[in-house]
Amino acid sequence: MDRLTRIDMVCKLLEQEPKRYFLNYTLGLEHTAELNVTDAEIQFKKVIELDKNYIAAYYQLGKLFESN
């Protein structure tokens, strides 16, 4: 399965459950892999907004900032 198909699948799942932090985190990872830094940042910040204790989102956000 290619990355764009996975992004579409995760987006469809998020339409049903927009507050699932793991789905938002997964979408952020997919955007990171596509080098879509802006959308990845948005997703990781959304994860942190949903769950301030989700450490992996802080880590990924930090890696994004470090790469720019």
PDB file of N, CA and C in Angstrom:
ATOM      1  N   MET A   1       0.857  -1.173   0.000  1.00  0.00           N
ATOM      2  CA  MET A   1       0.000   0.000   0.000  1.00  0.00           C
ATOM      3  C   MET A   1       0.906   1.241   0.000  1.00  0.00           C
ATOM      4  N   ASP A   2       0.608   2.162  -0.863  1.00  0.00           N
ATOM      5  CA  ASP A   2       1.440   3.367  -0.918  1.00  0.00           C
ATOM      6  C   ASP A   2       1.007   4.367   0.152  1.00  0.00           C
ATOM      7  N   ARG A   3       1.883   5.317   0.404  1.00  0.00           N
ATOM      8  CA  ARG A   3       1.686   6.285   1.478  1.00  0.00           C
ATOM      9  C   ARG A   3       0.438   7.135   1.290  1.00  0.00           C
ATOM     10  N   LEU A   4       0.165   7.569   0.073  1.00  0.00           N
ATOM     11  CA  LEU A   4      -1.018   8.413  -0.154  1.00  0.00           C
ATOM     12  C   LEU A   4      -2.300   7.653   0.137  1.00  0.00           C
ATOM     13  N   THR A   5      -2.312   6.364  -0.150  1.00  0.00           N
ATOM     14  CA  THR A   5      -3.481   5.547   0.175  1.00  0.00           C
ATOM     15  C   THR A   5      -3.647   5.464   1.689  1.00  0.00           C
ATOM     16  N   ARG A   6      -2.533   5.302   2.407  1.00  0.00           N
ATOM     17  CA  ARG A   6      -2.608   5.254   3.873  1.00  0.00           C
ATOM     18  C   ARG A   6      -3.093   6.583   4.433  1.00  0.00           C
ATOM     19  N   ILE A   7      -2.624   7.685   3.863  1.00  0.00           N
ATOM     20  CA  ILE A   7      -3.080   9.011   4.314  1.00  0.00           C
ATOM     21  C   ILE A   7      -4.582   9.136   4.105  1.00  0.00           C
ATOM     22  N   ASP A   8      -5.072   8.714   2.965  1.00  0.00           N
ATOM     23  CA  ASP A   8      -6.516   8.770   2.695  1.00  0.00           C
ATOM     24  C   ASP A   8      -7.298   7.915   3.691  1.00  0.00           C
ATOM     25  N   MET A   9      -6.775   6.724   3.990  1.00  0.00           N
ATOM     26  CA  MET A   9      -7.455   5.831   4.936  1.00  0.00           C
ATOM     27  C   MET A   9      -7.523   6.450   6.328  1.00  0.00           C
ATOM     28  N   VAL A  10      -6.420   7.034   6.774  1.00  0.00           N
ATOM     29  CA  VAL A  10      -6.398   7.647   8.098  1.00  0.00           C
ATOM     30  C   VAL A  10      -7.342   8.852   8.138  1.00  0.00           C
ATOM     31  N   CYS A  11      -7.365   9.634   7.079  1.00  0.00           N
ATOM     32  CA  CYS A  11      -8.282  10.786   7.017  1.00  0.00           C
ATOM     33  C   CYS A  11      -9.733  10.344   7.110  1.00  0.00           C
ATOM     34  N   LYS A  12     -10.082   9.263   6.456  1.00  0.00           N
ATOM     35  CA  LYS A  12     -11.460   8.750   6.525  1.00  0.00           C
ATOM     36  C   LYS A  12     -11.797   8.296   7.947  1.00  0.00           C
ATOM     37  N   LEU A  13     -10.841   7.635   8.601  1.00  0.00           N
ATOM     38  CA  LEU A  13     -11.065   7.229   9.985  1.00  0.00           C
ATOM     39  C   LEU A  13     -11.208   8.439  10.899  1.00  0.00           C
ATOM     40  N   LEU A  14     -10.437   9.484  10.634  1.00  0.00           N
ATOM     41  CA  LEU A  14     -10.522  10.702  11.444  1.00  0.00           C
ATOM     42  C   LEU A  14     -11.843  11.435  11.253  1.00  0.00           C
ATOM     43  N   GLU A  15     -12.457  11.289  10.098  1.00  0.00           N
ATOM     44  CA  GLU A  15     -13.781  11.886   9.893  1.00  0.00           C
ATOM     45  C   GLU A  15     -14.781  11.283  10.875  1.00  0.00           C
ATOM     46  N   GLN A  16     -14.615  10.000  11.174  1.00  0.00           N
ATOM     47  CA  GLN A  16     -15.517   9.307  12.096  1.00  0.00           C
ATOM     48  C   GLN A  16     -15.158   9.564  13.557  1.00  0.00           C
ATOM     49  N   GLU A  17     -13.858   9.676  13.829  1.00  0.00           N
ATOM     50  CA  GLU A  17     -13.388   9.858  15.197  1.00  0.00           C
ATOM     51  C   GLU A  17     -12.280  10.913  15.243  1.00  0.00           C
ATOM     52  N   PRO A  18     -12.636  12.186  15.100  1.00  0.00           N
ATOM     53  CA  PRO A  18     -11.620  13.242  14.987  1.00  0.00           C
ATOM     54  C   PRO A  18     -10.765  13.457  16.234  1.00  0.00           C
ATOM     55  N   LYS A  19     -11.205  12.971  17.382  1.00  0.00           N
ATOM     56  CA  LYS A  19     -10.457  13.208  18.612  1.00  0.00           C
ATOM     57  C   LYS A  19      -9.563  12.041  19.017  1.00  0.00           C
ATOM     58  N   ARG A  20      -9.417  11.062  18.152  1.00  0.00           N
ATOM     59  CA  ARG A  20      -8.519   9.943  18.445  1.00  0.00           C
ATOM     60  C   ARG A  20      -7.084  10.409  18.243  1.00  0.00           C
ATOM     61  N   TYR A  21      -6.384  10.576  19.335  1.00  0.00           N
ATOM     62  CA  TYR A  21      -5.031  11.138  19.246  1.00  0.00           C
ATOM     63  C   TYR A  21      -4.086  10.229  18.478  1.00  0.00           C
ATOM     64  N   PHE A  22      -4.250   8.899  18.569  1.00  0.00           N
ATOM     65  CA  PHE A  22      -3.350   8.011  17.845  1.00  0.00           C
ATOM     66  C   PHE A  22      -3.523   8.159  16.333  1.00  0.00           C
ATOM     67  N   LEU A  23      -4.743   8.326  15.862  1.00  0.00           N
ATOM     68  CA  LEU A  23      -4.962   8.525  14.421  1.00  0.00           C
ATOM     69  C   LEU A  23      -4.341   9.842  13.969  1.00  0.00           C
ATOM     70  N   ASN A  24      -4.490  10.879  14.774  1.00  0.00           N
ATOM     71  CA  ASN A  24      -3.872  12.170  14.439  1.00  0.00           C
ATOM     72  C   ASN A  24      -2.353  12.050  14.428  1.00  0.00           C
ATOM     73  N   TYR A  25      -1.811  11.297  15.373  1.00  0.00           N
ATOM     74  CA  TYR A  25      -0.367  11.074  15.427  1.00  0.00           C
ATOM     75  C   TYR A  25       0.099  10.302  14.192  1.00  0.00           C
ATOM     76  N   THR A  26      -0.650   9.275  13.822  1.00  0.00           N
ATOM     77  CA  THR A  26      -0.317   8.487  12.633  1.00  0.00           C
ATOM     78  C   THR A  26      -0.312   9.359  11.390  1.00  0.00           C
ATOM     79  N   LEU A  27      -1.292  10.219  11.266  1.00  0.00           N
ATOM     80  CA  LEU A  27      -1.344  11.122  10.114  1.00  0.00           C
ATOM     81  C   LEU A  27      -0.138  12.064  10.114  1.00  0.00           C
ATOM     82  N   GLY A  28       0.258  12.525  11.282  1.00  0.00           N
ATOM     83  CA  GLY A  28       1.450  13.354  11.372  1.00  0.00           C
ATOM     84  C   GLY A  28       2.694  12.618  10.903  1.00  0.00           C
ATOM     85  N   LEU A  29       2.815  11.354  11.278  1.00  0.00           N
ATOM     86  CA  LEU A  29       3.956  10.550  10.826  1.00  0.00           C
ATOM     87  C   LEU A  29       3.950  10.367   9.311  1.00  0.00           C
ATOM     88  N   GLU A  30       2.776  10.133   8.759  1.00  0.00           N
ATOM     89  CA  GLU A  30       2.666   9.957   7.306  1.00  0.00           C
ATOM     90  C   GLU A  30       3.046  11.253   6.580  1.00  0.00           C
ATOM     91  N   HIS A  31       2.595  12.379   7.105  1.00  0.00           N
ATOM     92  CA  HIS A  31       2.963  13.660   6.494  1.00  0.00           C
ATOM     93  C   HIS A  31       4.472  13.908   6.604  1.00  0.00           C
ATOM     94  N   THR A  32       5.053  13.507   7.722  1.00  0.00           N
ATOM     95  CA  THR A  32       6.500  13.652   7.894  1.00  0.00           C
ATOM     96  C   THR A  32       7.239  12.840   6.838  1.00  0.00           C
ATOM     97  N   ALA A  33       6.794  11.626   6.617  1.00  0.00           N
ATOM     98  CA  ALA A  33       7.436  10.762   5.628  1.00  0.00           C
ATOM     99  C   ALA A  33       7.306  11.324   4.214  1.00  0.00           C
ATOM    100  N   GLU A  34       6.245  12.084   3.980  1.00  0.00           N
ATOM    101  CA  GLU A  34       6.030  12.716   2.670  1.00  0.00           C
ATOM    102  C   GLU A  34       6.738  14.069   2.580  1.00  0.00           C
ATOM    103  N   LEU A  35       7.461  14.428   3.633  1.00  0.00           N
ATOM    104  CA  LEU A  35       8.167  15.714   3.738  1.00  0.00           C
ATOM    105  C   LEU A  35       7.206  16.902   3.691  1.00  0.00           C
ATOM    106  N   ASN A  36       5.989  16.681   4.143  1.00  0.00           N
ATOM    107  CA  ASN A  36       4.980  17.728   4.234  1.00  0.00           C
ATOM    108  C   ASN A  36       5.018  18.264   5.672  1.00  0.00           C
ATOM    109  N   VAL A  37       6.005  19.101   5.936  1.00  0.00           N
ATOM    110  CA  VAL A  37       6.304  19.557   7.289  1.00  0.00           C
ATOM    111  C   VAL A  37       5.154  20.353   7.898  1.00  0.00           C
ATOM    112  N   THR A  38       4.526  21.193   7.129  1.00  0.00           N
ATOM    113  CA  THR A  38       3.445  22.037   7.660  1.00  0.00           C
ATOM    114  C   THR A  38       2.289  21.191   8.172  1.00  0.00           C
ATOM    115  N   ASP A  39       1.827  20.245   7.372  1.00  0.00           N
ATOM    116  CA  ASP A  39       0.713  19.394   7.801  1.00  0.00           C
ATOM    117  C   ASP A  39       1.119  18.485   8.955  1.00  0.00           C
ATOM    118  N   ALA A  40       2.354  18.015   8.948  1.00  0.00           N
ATOM    119  CA  ALA A  40       2.836  17.181  10.052  1.00  0.00           C
ATOM    120  C   ALA A  40       2.816  17.978  11.351  1.00  0.00           C
ATOM    121  N   GLU A  41       3.288  19.214  11.299  1.00  0.00           N
ATOM    122  CA  GLU A  41       3.296  20.070  12.484  1.00  0.00           C
ATOM    123  C   GLU A  41       1.881  20.272  13.013  1.00  0.00           C
ATOM    124  N   ILE A  42       0.949  20.529  12.123  1.00  0.00           N
ATOM    125  CA  ILE A  42      -0.447  20.723  12.524  1.00  0.00           C
ATOM    126  C   ILE A  42      -0.969  19.487  13.252  1.00  0.00           C
ATOM    127  N   GLN A  43      -0.680  18.313  12.716  1.00  0.00           N
ATOM    128  CA  GLN A  43      -1.182  17.077  13.321  1.00  0.00           C
ATOM    129  C   GLN A  43      -0.555  16.826  14.678  1.00  0.00           C
ATOM    130  N   PHE A  44       0.758  17.017  14.805  1.00  0.00           N
ATOM    131  CA  PHE A  44       1.399  16.776  16.099  1.00  0.00           C
ATOM    132  C   PHE A  44       0.908  17.767  17.147  1.00  0.00           C
ATOM    133  N   LYS A  45       0.673  19.011  16.760  1.00  0.00           N
ATOM    134  CA  LYS A  45       0.127  19.988  17.702  1.00  0.00           C
ATOM    135  C   LYS A  45      -1.296  19.617  18.114  1.00  0.00           C
ATOM    136  N   LYS A  46      -2.047  19.051  17.183  1.00  0.00           N
ATOM    137  CA  LYS A  46      -3.402  18.616  17.509  1.00  0.00           C
ATOM    138  C   LYS A  46      -3.365  17.469  18.512  1.00  0.00           C
ATOM    139  N   VAL A  47      -2.423  16.543  18.335  1.00  0.00           N
ATOM    140  CA  VAL A  47      -2.274  15.441  19.283  1.00  0.00           C
ATOM    141  C   VAL A  47      -1.995  15.990  20.684  1.00  0.00           C
ATOM    142  N   ILE A  48      -1.093  16.949  20.775  1.00  0.00           N
ATOM    143  CA  ILE A  48      -0.737  17.542  22.067  1.00  0.00           C
ATOM    144  C   ILE A  48      -1.941  18.266  22.669  1.00  0.00           C
ATOM    145  N   GLU A  49      -2.735  18.891  21.824  1.00  0.00           N
ATOM    146  CA  GLU A  49      -3.958  19.552  22.298  1.00  0.00           C
ATOM    147  C   GLU A  49      -4.938  18.519  22.865  1.00  0.00           C
ATOM    148  N   LEU A  50      -5.026  17.356  22.230  1.00  0.00           N
ATOM    149  CA  LEU A  50      -5.939  16.305  22.677  1.00  0.00           C
ATOM    150  C   LEU A  50      -5.422  15.572  23.910  1.00  0.00           C
ATOM    151  N   ASP A  51      -4.109  15.393  23.987  1.00  0.00           N
ATOM    152  CA  ASP A  51      -3.509  14.666  25.106  1.00  0.00           C
ATOM    153  C   ASP A  51      -2.137  15.260  25.410  1.00  0.00           C
ATOM    154  N   LYS A  52      -2.098  16.119  26.388  1.00  0.00           N
ATOM    155  CA  LYS A  52      -0.858  16.828  26.725  1.00  0.00           C
ATOM    156  C   LYS A  52       0.250  15.894  27.218  1.00  0.00           C
ATOM    157  N   ASN A  53      -0.074  14.660  27.520  1.00  0.00           N
ATOM    158  CA  ASN A  53       0.910  13.696  28.015  1.00  0.00           C
ATOM    159  C   ASN A  53       1.413  12.741  26.930  1.00  0.00           C
ATOM    160  N   TYR A  54       1.041  12.971  25.698  1.00  0.00           N
ATOM    161  CA  TYR A  54       1.468  12.076  24.615  1.00  0.00           C
ATOM    162  C   TYR A  54       2.868  12.489  24.168  1.00  0.00           C
ATOM    163  N   ILE A  55       3.868  11.942  24.840  1.00  0.00           N
ATOM    164  CA  ILE A  55       5.266  12.343  24.682  1.00  0.00           C
ATOM    165  C   ILE A  55       5.771  12.173  23.255  1.00  0.00           C
ATOM    166  N   ALA A  56       5.332  11.144  22.571  1.00  0.00           N
ATOM    167  CA  ALA A  56       5.814  10.893  21.204  1.00  0.00           C
ATOM    168  C   ALA A  56       5.515  12.064  20.273  1.00  0.00           C
ATOM    169  N   ALA A  57       4.395  12.744  20.494  1.00  0.00           N
ATOM    170  CA  ALA A  57       4.054  13.899  19.648  1.00  0.00           C
ATOM    171  C   ALA A  57       5.038  15.044  19.874  1.00  0.00           C
ATOM    172  N   TYR A  58       5.430  15.276  21.122  1.00  0.00           N
ATOM    173  CA  TYR A  58       6.443  16.298  21.408  1.00  0.00           C
ATOM    174  C   TYR A  58       7.765  15.944  20.726  1.00  0.00           C
ATOM    175  N   TYR A  59       8.123  14.681  20.807  1.00  0.00           N
ATOM    176  CA  TYR A  59       9.373  14.225  20.201  1.00  0.00           C
ATOM    177  C   TYR A  59       9.363  14.463  18.690  1.00  0.00           C
ATOM    178  N   GLN A  60       8.286  14.051  18.025  1.00  0.00           N
ATOM    179  CA  GLN A  60       8.192  14.220  16.573  1.00  0.00           C
ATOM    180  C   GLN A  60       8.165  15.694  16.188  1.00  0.00           C
ATOM    181  N   LEU A  61       7.473  16.492  16.971  1.00  0.00           N
ATOM    182  CA  LEU A  61       7.430  17.937  16.709  1.00  0.00           C
ATOM    183  C   LEU A  61       8.828  18.535  16.851  1.00  0.00           C
ATOM    184  N   GLY A  62       9.553  18.109  17.848  1.00  0.00           N
ATOM    185  CA  GLY A  62      10.919  18.572  18.035  1.00  0.00           C
ATOM    186  C   GLY A  62      11.811  18.180  16.874  1.00  0.00           C
ATOM    187  N   LYS A  63      11.639  16.954  16.372  1.00  0.00           N
ATOM    188  CA  LYS A  63      12.420  16.516  15.221  1.00  0.00           C
ATOM    189  C   LYS A  63      12.105  17.356  13.991  1.00  0.00           C
ATOM    190  N   LEU A  64      10.838  17.744  13.834  1.00  0.00           N
ATOM    191  CA  LEU A  64      10.467  18.610  12.709  1.00  0.00           C
ATOM    192  C   LEU A  64      11.165  19.954  12.816  1.00  0.00           C
ATOM    193  N   PHE A  65      11.136  20.542  14.009  1.00  0.00           N
ATOM    194  CA  PHE A  65      11.771  21.850  14.211  1.00  0.00           C
ATOM    195  C   PHE A  65      13.277  21.755  14.013  1.00  0.00           C
ATOM    196  N   GLU A  66      13.862  20.666  14.438  1.00  0.00           N
ATOM    197  CA  GLU A  66      15.288  20.463  14.304  1.00  0.00           C
ATOM    198  C   GLU A  66      15.706  20.369  12.835  1.00  0.00           C
ATOM    199  N   SER A  67      14.848  19.775  12.011  1.00  0.00           N
ATOM    200  CA  SER A  67      15.186  19.565  10.596  1.00  0.00           C
ATOM    201  C   SER A  67      15.045  20.835   9.759  1.00  0.00           C
ATOM    202  N   ASN A  68      14.376  21.843  10.300  1.00  0.00           N
ATOM    203  CA  ASN A  68      14.183  23.096   9.540  1.00  0.00           C
ATOM    204  C   ASN A  68      15.163  24.152   9.905  1.00  0.00           C
TER     205      ASN A  68
END
